[in-house]
Coordinates of C-alpha atoms and ligand atoms in Angstrom, one line a residue:
M100 CA 0.0 0.0 0.0
K101 CA 1.3 3.4 -0.9
I102 CA 1.0 5.7 2.0
A103 CA 1.5 9.4 1.5
P104 CA 3.1 11.3 4.3
I105 CA 0.6 12.3 6.9
L106 CA 2.6 14.9 8.6
R107 CA 4.9 17.3 6.9
N108 CA 8.0 18.7 8.4
Y109 CA 7.1 22.1 9.6
C110 CA 10.4 23.8 9.4
P111 CA 10.5 26.4 6.7
N112 CA 13.4 24.8 4.9
Y113 CA 11.5 21.5 4.7
T114 CA 8.1 22.9 3.7
S115 CA 9.5 24.1 0.4
N116 CA 10.4 20.5 -0.4
A117 CA 7.1 19.3 0.8
K118 CA 5.1 21.3 -1.8
N119 CA 6.1 18.8 -4.5
S120 CA 5.8 15.7 -2.4
V121 CA 2.2 14.9 -2.1
S122 CA 2.8 11.3 -3.0
V123 CA 6.4 10.8 -1.9
P124 CA 7.0 7.3 -0.6
V125 CA 7.4 6.6 3.1
R126 CA 10.1 8.8 4.6
N127 CA 12.4 7.3 7.2
T128 CA 11.9 10.0 9.7
N129 CA 10.2 13.2 10.1
V130 CA 12.9 14.7 12.2
V131 CA 12.9 18.4 12.3
N132 CA 16.3 19.8 12.9
S133 CA 16.5 23.0 14.7
G134 CA 19.6 24.4 13.1
V135 CA 21.6 26.7 15.3
K136 CA 19.2 27.9 17.9
S137 CA 19.7 26.5 21.3
N138 CA 16.3 27.5 22.6
L139 CA 15.0 24.3 24.2
M140 CA 11.6 24.5 22.6
G141 CA 13.2 25.6 19.4
D142 CA 11.9 28.3 17.1
C143 CA 11.0 25.8 14.6
F144 CA 8.8 24.0 17.1
V145 CA 7.0 27.1 18.2
K146 CA 6.6 28.5 14.7
S147 CA 5.4 25.2 13.3
A148 CA 2.8 24.8 15.9
S149 CA 0.2 26.8 14.1
K150 CA 0.5 25.2 10.7
P151 CA 0.4 21.4 10.8
S152 CA -0.4 20.2 7.3
F153 CA -2.4 17.1 6.6
T154 CA -2.6 17.6 2.8
G155 CA -1.8 14.6 0.7
I156 CA -2.9 12.1 3.2
E157 CA -4.8 9.1 2.0
K158 CA -8.1 8.7 3.8
T159 CA -7.5 4.9 4.3
A160 CA -4.2 5.4 6.0
L161 CA -5.5 8.1 8.3
S162 CA -8.5 6.1 9.3
I163 CA -6.3 3.1 10.1
I164 CA -3.9 5.1 12.2
D165 CA -6.8 6.9 13.9
K166 CA -7.9 3.5 15.2
I167 CA -4.6 2.7 16.8
P168 CA -5.2 3.4 20.5
L169 CA -3.0 6.0 22.3
D170 CA -1.4 3.4 24.6
E171 CA -0.2 1.4 21.6
K172 CA 1.3 4.6 20.0
I173 CA 3.1 5.7 23.1
A174 CA 4.4 2.2 23.8
S175 CA 5.8 2.2 20.3
I176 CA 7.5 5.5 21.0
F177 CA 8.8 4.3 24.4
S178 CA 10.9 1.7 22.7
M179 CA 12.8 4.2 20.6
M180 CA 13.0 7.0 23.3
R181 CA 16.4 8.0 24.8
F182 CA 17.5 9.9 27.8
G183 CA 16.9 13.6 27.0
D184 CA 13.7 12.8 25.0
M185 CA 10.3 14.0 26.0
L186 CA 7.2 12.5 24.6
I187 CA 4.3 14.8 24.7
T188 CA 0.8 13.9 23.9
A189 CA -2.0 16.4 23.7
P190 CA -5.2 17.1 21.6
A191 CA -3.3 19.4 19.3
I192 CA 0.2 20.8 18.9
K193 CA -0.9 24.2 20.1
D194 CA -1.9 22.6 23.4
A195 CA 1.5 21.0 23.6
E196 CA 3.2 24.2 22.9
A197 CA 1.2 26.1 25.6
A198 CA 1.9 23.3 28.2
L199 CA 5.6 23.2 27.4
K200 CA 6.0 26.9 27.6
A201 CA 4.3 27.0 31.0
G202 CA 6.0 24.0 32.4
T203 CA 9.6 24.4 31.3
K204 CA 10.9 25.0 34.8
S205 CA 9.4 21.8 36.1
F206 CA 11.2 19.5 33.6
Q207 CA 14.5 19.6 35.6
Q208 CA 16.5 18.3 32.7
V209 CA 17.7 19.3 29.3
I210 CA 15.3 18.2 26.6
K211 CA 17.1 17.2 23.4
R212 CA 14.2 15.9 21.4
F213 CA 10.4 16.5 21.6
I214 CA 8.2 13.7 20.2
F215 CA 4.7 14.8 19.7
V216 CA 1.7 12.4 19.5
P217 CA -1.6 14.1 18.8
E218 CA -4.6 12.6 20.6
P219 CA -7.9 14.4 20.2
K220 CA -9.6 12.3 22.9
L221 CA -7.0 13.4 25.5
Q222 CA -8.4 16.3 27.5
S223 CA -5.1 17.6 28.8
P224 CA -1.4 17.2 27.9
L225 CA 0.8 14.5 29.3
A226 CA 4.6 14.2 29.1
F227 CA 6.7 11.1 29.3
F228 CA 10.5 11.0 29.9
K229 CA 13.0 8.3 29.8
D230 CA 15.6 8.5 32.6
S231 CA 19.3 7.5 32.1
M232 CA 18.5 4.0 33.3
G233 CA 15.8 3.5 30.7
S234 CA 12.8 3.8 33.1
V235 CA 9.8 5.8 31.9
E236 CA 8.4 8.7 34.0
V237 CA 5.1 10.5 33.4
M238 CA 4.3 14.1 34.1
N239 CA 0.9 15.7 34.3
L240 CA 1.3 19.1 32.4
S241 CA -2.2 20.4 33.1
K242 CA -4.1 21.6 36.1
K243 CA -6.6 18.8 35.7
T244 CA -5.8 15.9 38.0
V245 CA -4.6 12.7 36.3
V246 CA -5.0 9.4 38.2
L247 CA -2.3 6.9 38.2
K248 CA -3.2 3.3 39.2
D249 CA -0.4 1.2 40.4
N250 CA -0.3 -2.3 38.9
I251 CA 1.2 -4.1 41.9
S252 CA -0.8 -2.6 44.8
G253 CA -3.9 -1.8 42.7
K254 CA -4.0 1.5 44.5
S255 CA -4.6 4.8 42.7
A256 CA -2.9 8.1 43.3
P257 CA -3.6 11.5 41.9
L258 CA -1.0 13.2 39.8
M259 CA -1.2 16.9 40.2
Q260 CA 0.2 19.5 37.8
Y261 CA 3.9 18.9 37.2
D262 CA 4.0 15.8 39.4
K263 CA 6.3 13.2 37.9
Y264 CA 6.2 9.5 38.6
F265 CA 7.8 6.3 37.3
V266 CA 5.4 4.1 35.4
V267 CA 5.8 0.4 34.7
D268 CA 4.0 -2.2 32.6
G269 CA 0.5 -2.7 33.8
D270 CA 0.0 0.8 35.4
E271 CA -2.9 2.8 34.2
L272 CA -3.4 6.5 33.7
T273 CA -6.8 8.0 33.7
V274 CA -7.2 11.5 32.1
G275 CA -10.9 12.5 32.1
D276 CA -12.7 9.6 30.3
L277 CA -9.6 8.2 28.7
K278 CA -7.8 5.3 30.2
I279 CA -4.2 4.8 29.1
P280 CA -2.7 1.4 30.1
I281 CA 1.1 1.6 30.3
K282 CA 2.9 -0.8 28.1
S283 CA 6.6 -1.0 27.5
M284 CA 6.0 -2.7 24.1
S285 CA 3.3 -2.1 21.6
T286 CA 1.2 -5.2 20.7
A287 CA 1.4 -4.5 17.0
N288 CA 4.7 -3.5 15.4
L289 CA 4.1 0.1 14.7
S290 CA 7.7 1.1 14.0
M291 CA 7.0 1.6 10.2
S292 CA 4.1 3.8 10.7
R293 CA 5.5 5.8 13.7
N294 CA 6.1 8.8 11.5
Y295 CA 2.4 9.0 10.7
F296 CA 1.2 9.4 14.2
S297 CA 4.2 11.2 15.8
Q298 CA 6.4 14.0 15.0
I299 CA 10.0 14.5 16.2
F300 CA 11.6 17.8 16.9
D301 CA 15.3 17.3 17.3
F302 CA 17.4 19.9 19.0
S303 CA 20.1 17.6 20.2
E304 CA 22.9 19.3 18.2
A305 CA 22.1 22.8 19.3
V306 CA 21.4 21.7 22.9
Q307 CA 24.7 19.8 23.0
S308 CA 26.8 22.8 22.3
T309 CA 24.9 24.7 25.0
I310 CA 25.6 21.8 27.4
D311 CA 29.2 21.7 26.5
A312 CA 29.6 25.4 27.0
Q313 CA 27.9 25.2 30.4
N314 CA 30.0 22.3 31.5
A315 CA 33.2 24.0 30.5
K316 CA 32.0 27.0 32.5
T317 CA 31.3 24.9 35.5
I318 CA 34.7 23.2 35.3
R319 CA 36.4 26.6 34.9
R320 CA 34.7 27.7 38.1
M321 CA 35.8 24.6 40.0
F322 CA 39.4 24.9 39.0
K323 CA 40.1 28.6 38.8
P324 CA 43.6 29.4 37.6
T325 CA 45.6 31.4 40.0
N326 CA 46.6 34.4 38.0
V327 CA 44.4 36.6 40.0
A328 CA 46.0 39.8 41.0
A329 CA 49.0 38.8 43.1
K330 CA 48.4 41.4 45.8
K331 CA 45.1 40.7 47.5
T332 CA 43.7 44.2 47.3
S333 CA 40.1 44.8 47.9
F334 CA 37.7 47.7 47.8
A335 CA 38.6 48.4 51.5
D336 CA 42.0 49.5 50.3
I337 CA 40.6 52.3 48.2
G338 CA 39.6 55.6 49.7
G339 CA 37.4 58.4 48.5
Q340 CA 36.1 56.6 45.4
D341 CA 32.7 55.4 46.6
K342 CA 30.8 56.5 43.5
A343 CA 33.2 54.7 41.2
L344 CA 33.2 51.5 43.3
D345 CA 29.4 51.6 43.4
V346 CA 29.2 51.6 39.6
L347 CA 31.7 48.7 39.4
K348 CA 29.9 46.7 42.1
K349 CA 26.5 47.0 40.4
E350 CA 27.7 46.6 36.8
I351 CA 30.4 44.0 37.1
I352 CA 30.7 42.3 40.5
F353 CA 27.0 41.6 41.0
P354 CA 26.4 40.3 37.4
I355 CA 29.3 37.9 37.9
K356 CA 28.2 36.8 41.3
Y357 CA 24.4 36.7 40.7
P358 CA 24.0 36.0 37.0
E359 CA 20.4 34.8 37.5
A360 CA 19.3 38.3 38.4
Y361 CA 20.7 39.8 35.2
K362 CA 19.2 37.3 32.7
N363 CA 17.1 40.0 31.1
T364 CA 19.6 42.8 31.4
V365 CA 21.9 44.1 28.6
L366 CA 25.2 44.4 30.4
N367 CA 28.0 46.8 29.8
H368 CA 31.3 45.1 29.1
G369 CA 33.5 48.1 28.5
F370 CA 34.4 50.6 31.2
I371 CA 36.7 53.6 31.1
L372 CA 38.2 54.8 34.3
Y373 CA 39.4 58.3 33.8
G374 CA 41.1 60.9 36.0
P375 CA 44.5 62.2 37.0
P376 CA 47.4 59.7 37.7
G377 CA 47.6 58.2 41.1
T378 CA 43.9 58.4 41.9
G379 CA 43.6 54.6 42.2
K380 CA 42.5 53.4 38.7
T381 CA 44.9 50.5 38.6
L382 CA 44.3 49.7 42.3
T383 CA 40.6 49.7 41.6
A384 CA 40.8 47.3 38.6
E385 CA 42.9 44.9 40.6
A386 CA 40.6 45.1 43.6
L387 CA 37.6 44.6 41.3
A388 CA 39.0 41.4 39.9
N389 CA 39.5 40.1 43.5
E390 CA 36.1 41.2 44.7
A391 CA 34.5 39.5 41.8
S392 CA 36.7 36.4 42.1
A393 CA 37.6 37.0 38.5
N394 CA 40.8 36.5 36.6
F395 CA 42.8 39.6 35.9
I396 CA 44.7 40.4 32.8
K397 CA 46.7 43.6 32.9
L398 CA 48.0 45.3 29.9
N399 CA 49.7 48.6 29.3
G400 CA 48.7 50.6 26.2
L401 CA 52.1 52.1 25.8
E402 CA 53.8 48.7 25.8
M403 CA 51.2 47.3 23.5
E404 CA 51.6 50.1 21.1
S405 CA 55.3 49.4 20.7
K406 CA 55.3 45.6 21.0
W407 CA 52.3 44.8 19.0
V408 CA 52.8 46.8 15.9
G409 CA 52.0 44.7 12.8
E410 CA 50.5 41.8 14.6
S411 CA 48.2 43.6 16.9
E412 CA 45.0 42.2 15.5
A413 CA 46.1 38.6 16.1
N414 CA 47.3 39.6 19.6
W415 CA 43.9 41.1 20.4
R416 CA 42.2 37.9 19.3
T417 CA 44.5 35.7 21.4
L418 CA 44.0 38.0 24.3
F419 CA 40.2 37.7 24.1
D420 CA 40.4 33.9 23.6
T421 CA 42.5 33.6 26.8
A422 CA 40.0 35.9 28.6
R423 CA 37.2 33.7 27.4
E424 CA 38.9 30.5 28.6
L425 CA 39.5 32.1 32.0
Q426 CA 36.2 33.8 32.4
P427 CA 35.0 35.5 34.4
T428 CA 37.8 37.8 33.4
V429 CA 38.7 41.5 33.9
I430 CA 41.0 42.8 31.2
F431 CA 42.6 46.0 32.5
I432 CA 44.2 48.3 29.9
D433 CA 46.2 51.0 31.5
E434 CA 47.2 54.1 29.5
F435 CA 44.4 53.2 27.1
D436 CA 44.8 56.4 25.2
A437 CA 48.1 55.0 23.7
V438 CA 46.2 52.3 21.8
A439 CA 42.9 54.1 21.4
K440 CA 43.9 57.7 20.8
K441 CA 42.5 59.9 18.2
R442 CA 44.6 59.7 15.1
G443 CA 44.9 62.1 12.2
G444 CA 44.4 60.9 8.7
A445 CA 46.7 58.1 7.5
D446 CA 47.3 56.2 10.7
V447 CA 45.7 53.0 9.5
Y448 CA 47.3 50.9 12.2
G449 CA 45.5 52.8 14.9
D450 CA 42.1 52.6 13.2
K451 CA 42.5 48.9 12.7
V452 CA 43.3 48.3 16.4
V453 CA 40.3 50.3 17.5
N454 CA 38.0 48.4 15.1
Q455 CA 39.4 45.1 16.1
L456 CA 38.9 45.9 19.8
L457 CA 35.3 47.0 19.1
S458 CA 34.5 44.0 17.1
L459 CA 35.9 41.7 19.8
M460 CA 33.8 43.6 22.4
S461 CA 30.8 43.1 20.2
D462 CA 31.4 39.3 20.2
V463 CA 31.7 39.4 24.0
E464 CA 28.3 41.1 24.2
K465 CA 26.7 38.7 21.7
N466 CA 28.0 35.6 23.5
G467 CA 27.2 36.9 26.9
D468 CA 30.8 36.2 27.9
E469 CA 31.8 37.2 31.4
I470 CA 34.6 39.4 30.1
Y471 CA 34.8 43.0 31.3
V472 CA 37.3 45.4 29.7
V473 CA 38.3 48.1 32.1
A474 CA 40.4 50.8 30.4
A475 CA 42.2 53.6 32.3
T476 CA 43.2 56.9 30.9
N477 CA 44.3 60.3 32.2
K478 CA 43.1 61.8 29.0
L479 CA 39.6 61.0 28.2
D480 CA 39.5 63.6 25.5
A481 CA 42.4 61.9 23.7
L482 CA 40.4 58.8 23.0
D483 CA 39.4 57.9 19.4
D484 CA 35.8 59.0 18.7
A485 CA 35.0 55.5 17.5
I486 CA 35.5 54.2 21.0
T487 CA 33.2 56.7 22.6
R488 CA 30.6 56.6 19.7
S489 CA 30.3 52.8 19.6
G490 CA 28.8 52.5 23.0
R491 CA 30.9 49.5 23.6
F492 CA 32.8 51.4 26.3
G493 CA 29.5 52.7 27.5
R494 CA 30.4 53.3 31.1
K495 CA 32.8 56.2 31.9
V496 CA 33.8 56.3 35.5
E497 CA 35.5 59.3 36.9
M498 CA 38.2 58.9 39.5
K499 CA 39.2 62.2 41.2
A500 CA 41.7 63.1 43.8
P501 CA 40.0 63.3 47.2
E502 CA 37.8 66.3 47.6
T503 CA 36.7 66.1 51.2
L504 CA 38.5 65.8 54.5
K505 CA 36.6 62.6 55.2
D506 CA 37.9 61.0 52.0
M507 CA 41.4 62.2 52.7
V508 CA 41.3 60.9 56.3
N509 CA 40.1 57.6 54.9
I510 CA 43.0 57.3 52.5
F511 CA 45.4 58.4 55.2
N512 CA 44.1 55.6 57.5
I513 CA 44.4 53.0 54.7
H514 CA 48.0 53.8 54.2
T515 CA 48.9 53.9 57.9
K516 CA 46.8 50.9 59.1
N517 CA 49.8 48.6 59.1
R518 CA 52.2 51.0 60.8
V519 CA 52.5 52.0 64.4
L520 CA 51.5 55.6 64.9
D521 CA 52.0 57.8 67.8
E522 CA 48.8 57.7 69.8
N523 CA 48.6 61.5 69.7
L524 CA 49.1 61.7 66.0
N525 CA 46.9 64.5 64.6
V526 CA 45.5 62.7 61.5
E527 CA 43.1 65.5 60.7
K528 CA 45.8 68.1 60.6
H529 CA 47.8 66.1 58.1
A530 CA 44.8 65.2 56.1
K531 CA 43.8 68.8 55.8
K532 CA 47.3 69.8 54.5
L533 CA 47.2 67.0 52.0
L534 CA 43.7 68.1 50.9
D535 CA 44.9 71.6 50.4
A536 CA 47.8 70.4 48.4
K537 CA 45.4 68.3 46.2
A538 CA 47.3 65.2 47.0
T539 CA 46.2 62.0 45.3
G540 CA 46.0 58.5 46.9
A541 CA 49.4 57.7 45.4
D542 CA 50.8 60.8 47.0
V543 CA 49.4 59.7 50.4
A544 CA 50.9 56.3 50.0
Y545 CA 54.3 57.9 49.2
I546 CA 54.1 60.3 52.1
A547 CA 53.2 57.5 54.6
N548 CA 56.3 55.6 53.4
K549 CA 58.4 58.7 53.7
A550 CA 57.1 59.4 57.3
N551 CA 58.1 55.8 58.2
E552 CA 61.6 56.4 56.8
Y553 CA 61.9 59.6 58.9
S554 CA 60.9 57.7 62.0
F555 CA 63.8 55.3 61.3
D556 CA 66.0 58.3 60.8
R557 CA 64.9 60.1 63.9
S558 CA 65.4 57.1 66.2
G559 CA 68.8 56.3 64.8
V560 CA 67.8 53.0 63.3
Y561 CA 69.6 53.8 60.0
Q562 CA 72.7 54.7 61.8
K563 CA 72.7 51.5 63.8
M564 CA 72.2 49.6 60.5
A565 CA 75.2 51.4 59.0
E566 CA 77.3 50.6 62.1
G567 CA 76.1 47.0 62.1
T568 CA 74.7 47.3 65.7
F569 CA 71.0 47.1 64.7
I570 CA 68.9 44.6 66.5
P571 CA 65.2 43.8 65.7
S572 CA 64.0 45.3 69.0
D573 CA 65.2 48.7 67.7
V574 CA 62.1 48.9 65.5
E575 CA 59.7 47.2 67.8
K576 CA 59.0 50.3 69.9
L577 CA 59.2 52.6 67.0
V578 CA 56.2 54.9 66.4
I579 CA 55.6 57.5 63.6
T580 CA 55.0 60.9 65.0
D581 CA 53.5 64.2 63.8
A582 CA 57.1 65.5 63.3
D583 CA 57.7 62.6 60.8
F584 CA 54.6 63.4 58.9
D585 CA 55.3 67.1 58.9
R586 CA 58.7 66.4 57.4
A587 CA 57.3 64.0 54.8
I588 CA 54.5 66.4 53.8
G589 CA 57.0 69.3 53.7
D590 CA 59.2 67.3 51.3
F591 CA 56.2 66.5 49.2
M592 CA 55.2 70.1 48.9
S593 CA 58.6 71.3 47.8
E594 CA 59.0 68.4 45.3
R595 CA 55.6 69.2 44.0
K596 CA 56.7 72.7 43.2
T597 CA 59.5 71.4 41.0
T598 CA 57.6 68.6 39.4
Q599 CA 54.7 70.1 37.6
R600 CA 53.8 67.3 35.3
K601 CA 52.9 64.5 37.6
P602 CA 52.0 64.1 41.2
I603 CA 55.0 62.9 43.2
G604 CA 53.4 59.6 44.1
F605 CA 53.1 58.8 40.5
I606 CA 56.9 59.3 40.0
H607 CA 57.5 57.1 43.0
Y608 CA 55.4 54.3 41.6
D609 CA 56.9 54.7 38.2
K610 CA 60.3 54.1 39.8
K611 CA 59.1 51.3 42.0
N612 CA 57.6 49.5 39.0
S613 CA 60.4 50.0 36.6
Ligands
ADP1478 P1 46.3 55.3 38.8 O1 46.1 53.9 38.1 O2 45.1 56.1 38.9 O3 47.4 56.1 38.2 P2 47.2 53.7 41.0 O4 46.1 52.8 41.2 O5 48.4 53.1 40.2 O6 46.7 55.0 40.3 O7 47.7 54.2 42.4 C1 49.0 53.9 42.8 C2 49.0 53.7 44.3 O8 48.5 54.8 45.0 C3 48.1 52.6 44.7 O9 48.7 51.3 44.6 C4 47.7 52.9 46.1 O10 48.7 52.5 47.0 C5 47.7 54.4 46.1 N1 46.3 54.9 45.8 C6 45.9 55.6 44.7 N2 44.6 56.0 44.8 C7 44.2 55.5 46.0 C8 43.0 55.6 46.7 N3 41.9 56.2 46.2 N4 42.9 55.0 47.9 C9 44.0 54.4 48.5 N5 45.1 54.3 47.9 C10 45.3 54.9 46.7

C-alpha cells in the first residue's frame, strides 16, 4: 500500500520540499532539525505549531492510524526513546506548545528531542521522559488531575500538575474519560508507521553545544587558575572613590556573582576609568577582579603600542580567547589612550586596532561572555571617537583626587593601618594639609612611606644599621609621629613645586615598578 506522508516537516526549509511531495514514498523519519538555535523549545517547534499540514494524506491510511489506541502509539515511542527525549501527547500541537512553555521549569532536565503524538480524545497534555537507566516517567502538564493506578498494589494516586512518577508495565493512567494502560512494548509492530502518528523535533545538536559550554564554564569555576591579582587588594584598600566603586559593584561584580538576576539585562562590558594619575585606577581594577573572584589580565597601552605593531589584530584575538577561557575575566588596559587615541588621517594601524577591539567587544556582548574590559586613561579627550561613539565602552567612571576631608582621612588611614602611629598623632591636621595640596591617593601612599623612613632616621635606626649594631627590638617600639609626617609632607610640597607634570606619588610608583 502506498501511504502518502501524513505529517509534513514544519520547518521552513522543509516545507518548500514538501510542496512537491504529495505522494512521496514513506520517509524514514520526520525529524525536524532546529539548526543553530539553542532554545530548548526551538523556534522551529514554536513557529510550526500553528501550521500542521495534513494535505496529501490518503483517507484509508488516516483512518487506520486513527484507530490505533493511544497506549499502543506511546508504547511504540517508548521503545525508541532515549534519555533527554520528551514524549508529549496532547489534543493538538498548540496545546503541547502552551503546556511546554508553561512547564519548562518543572522538567528539571535538558530536553534534546520532543516527540509529539496528537490525541484528540485526551483532555489535557501529558509528558513522558526516559531516565538515564531507561525507566519511563510520566508528568501531568495540566491543572486537571490525572489518576495513576499502580499495577502491583492496585491503589490509585492523583498526579497533580507537574507531578512526575515512574510508570511500569500494567500501570494505568486516567485522564478524564480516557484510560491509558502503560505498556513497555506495543502489541502491533508500529515502527514503520510511527512517522504518521508522531512528530519528532530534534534539538540535540544545538542543545549539545549549550551543554558543552555550560559544562566548560562549571569546570572553569571549579578549577580557577591562580593568575588573580597577586596582591590581594580589595575595595577596602581604596579611599574616596565610593561612587566609582558603586558603579563597578552594580555593573560588574553583581552580574558575575548573581547571573540569575541579570538574565534580562543588557550588560555593559566596556568601562573607562578616567582621572589624574595616582587616583587609584589600577588599584581599583585589581581590587575589582579580586572582589568578583575573576581573573585579571593587565596590559599597558604604551607597551602594546610598541610591542604589537604589525600583529596587533592577532594579539587582540588571542587576548580575548584567553580571557574567554579564563572567564570571568577582567582585562585591564592602563594608558588606554596610547592604543585608542585619536589619530589624524593616515594612521591605518590605529584605526585597525580600535576596530578590532570594538569587534571583539561586540562578540563578548553577543556571546554573553563574562569578560569585562576596564580601560584607564588620564586623558579621556584623547580617545578615538569610534571608541566613545560605539557605546561598547558605555560606562565612563571618573576617578578624582580626594575632595573632602573625610575622604582624605580615609585614604590616610588606609596607608597607615599597618604602621605603628604615635597615639597622639593629629590625623586631621595632616589630612587637611594634604587636601589643600590636592594630594592623590598615590601621594598619600608615598608620604606614609616617607614618614616611616623619617621615624627610622629620627630614632637612629639607619645609623645602627650602618654601624652593624642594629637589633630587631630597635624597631619594635618605633612609632611614627607628627614630626615625621610634617617632614614628609614638607618634602612632598617642595618636590611638587619642582615637578609640575605628575603628582609625586606617580613618579614614586613609576620608579618602583620599573
Ligand atoms: P592610577 O592607576 O590612577 O594612576 P594607581 O592605582 O596606580 O593610580 O595608584 C598607585 C597607588 O597609590 C596605589 O597602589 C595605592 O597605594 C595608592 N592609591 C591611589 N589611589 C588611592 C585611593 N583612592 N585610595 C587608596 N590608595 C590609593
